[in-house]
GROMACS .gro file of C-alpha atoms in nm:
model
   55
    1UNK     CA    1  10.582  17.717  16.467
    2UNK     CA    2  10.725  18.077  16.361
    3UNK     CA    3  11.046  18.119  16.218
    4UNK     CA    4  11.204  18.454  16.241
    5UNK     CA    5  11.518  18.538  16.039
    6UNK     CA    6  11.682  18.899  16.052
    7UNK     CA    7  11.873  18.954  15.774
    8UNK     CA    8  12.107  19.265  15.895
    9UNK     CA    9  12.107  19.568  15.635
   10UNK     CA   10  11.898  19.332  15.361
   11UNK     CA   11  11.589  19.514  15.229
   12UNK     CA   12  11.228  19.303  15.136
   13UNK     CA   13  11.464  19.242  14.773
   14UNK     CA   14  11.706  19.113  14.995
   15UNK     CA   15  11.980  19.318  14.885
   16UNK     CA   16  12.214  19.464  15.164
   17UNK     CA   17  12.160  19.823  15.151
   18UNK     CA   18  12.285  19.964  15.527
   19UNK     CA   19  11.984  20.105  15.693
   20UNK     CA   20  11.693  20.163  15.622
   21UNK     CA   21  11.703  20.523  15.592
   22UNK     CA   22  11.995  20.407  15.324
   23UNK     CA   23  11.734  20.145  15.164
   24UNK     CA   24  11.468  20.379  15.095
   25UNK     CA   25  11.741  20.648  14.922
   26UNK     CA   26  11.851  20.371  14.755
   27UNK     CA   27  11.481  20.265  14.618
   28UNK     CA   28  11.389  20.663  14.470
   29UNK     CA   29  11.794  20.703  14.322
   30UNK     CA   30  11.613  20.537  14.022
   31UNK     CA   31  11.895  20.266  14.083
   32UNK     CA   32  11.694  20.017  14.267
   33UNK     CA   33  11.686  19.775  13.967
   34UNK     CA   34  12.075  19.760  13.898
   35UNK     CA   35  12.155  19.752  14.313
   36UNK     CA   36  11.911  19.436  14.379
   37UNK     CA   37  12.093  19.300  14.095
   38UNK     CA   38  12.468  19.350  14.254
   39UNK     CA   39  12.403  19.400  14.603
   40UNK     CA   40  12.189  19.068  14.671
   41UNK     CA   41  12.262  18.889  14.985
   42UNK     CA   42  12.341  18.624  14.971
   43UNK     CA   43  12.273  18.492  15.314
   44UNK     CA   44  11.964  18.491  15.232
   45UNK     CA   45  12.022  18.161  15.025
   46UNK     CA   46  12.249  18.021  15.303
   47UNK     CA   47  11.957  18.075  15.536
   48UNK     CA   48  11.645  17.920  15.354
   49UNK     CA   49  11.855  17.593  15.305
   50UNK     CA   50  11.984  17.590  15.688
   51UNK     CA   51  11.558  17.623  15.749
   52UNK     CA   52  11.469  17.373  15.493
   53UNK     CA   53  11.745  17.143  15.629
   54UNK     CA   54  11.543  17.160  15.972
   55UNK     CA   55  11.255  17.001  15.891
   0.00000   0.00000   0.00000
């Protein structure tokens, strides 16, 4: 079984970045490490827990 969870406006580093275009600009801004810390999407944790407890 494949389960797909989509977190809107979230990039592969689990940061809230808005659109894909905004995420690319942020990645090349030189502030990406700080953005990943400041804008972590807590739904990653919530959705992961929901998925794990569904078994």
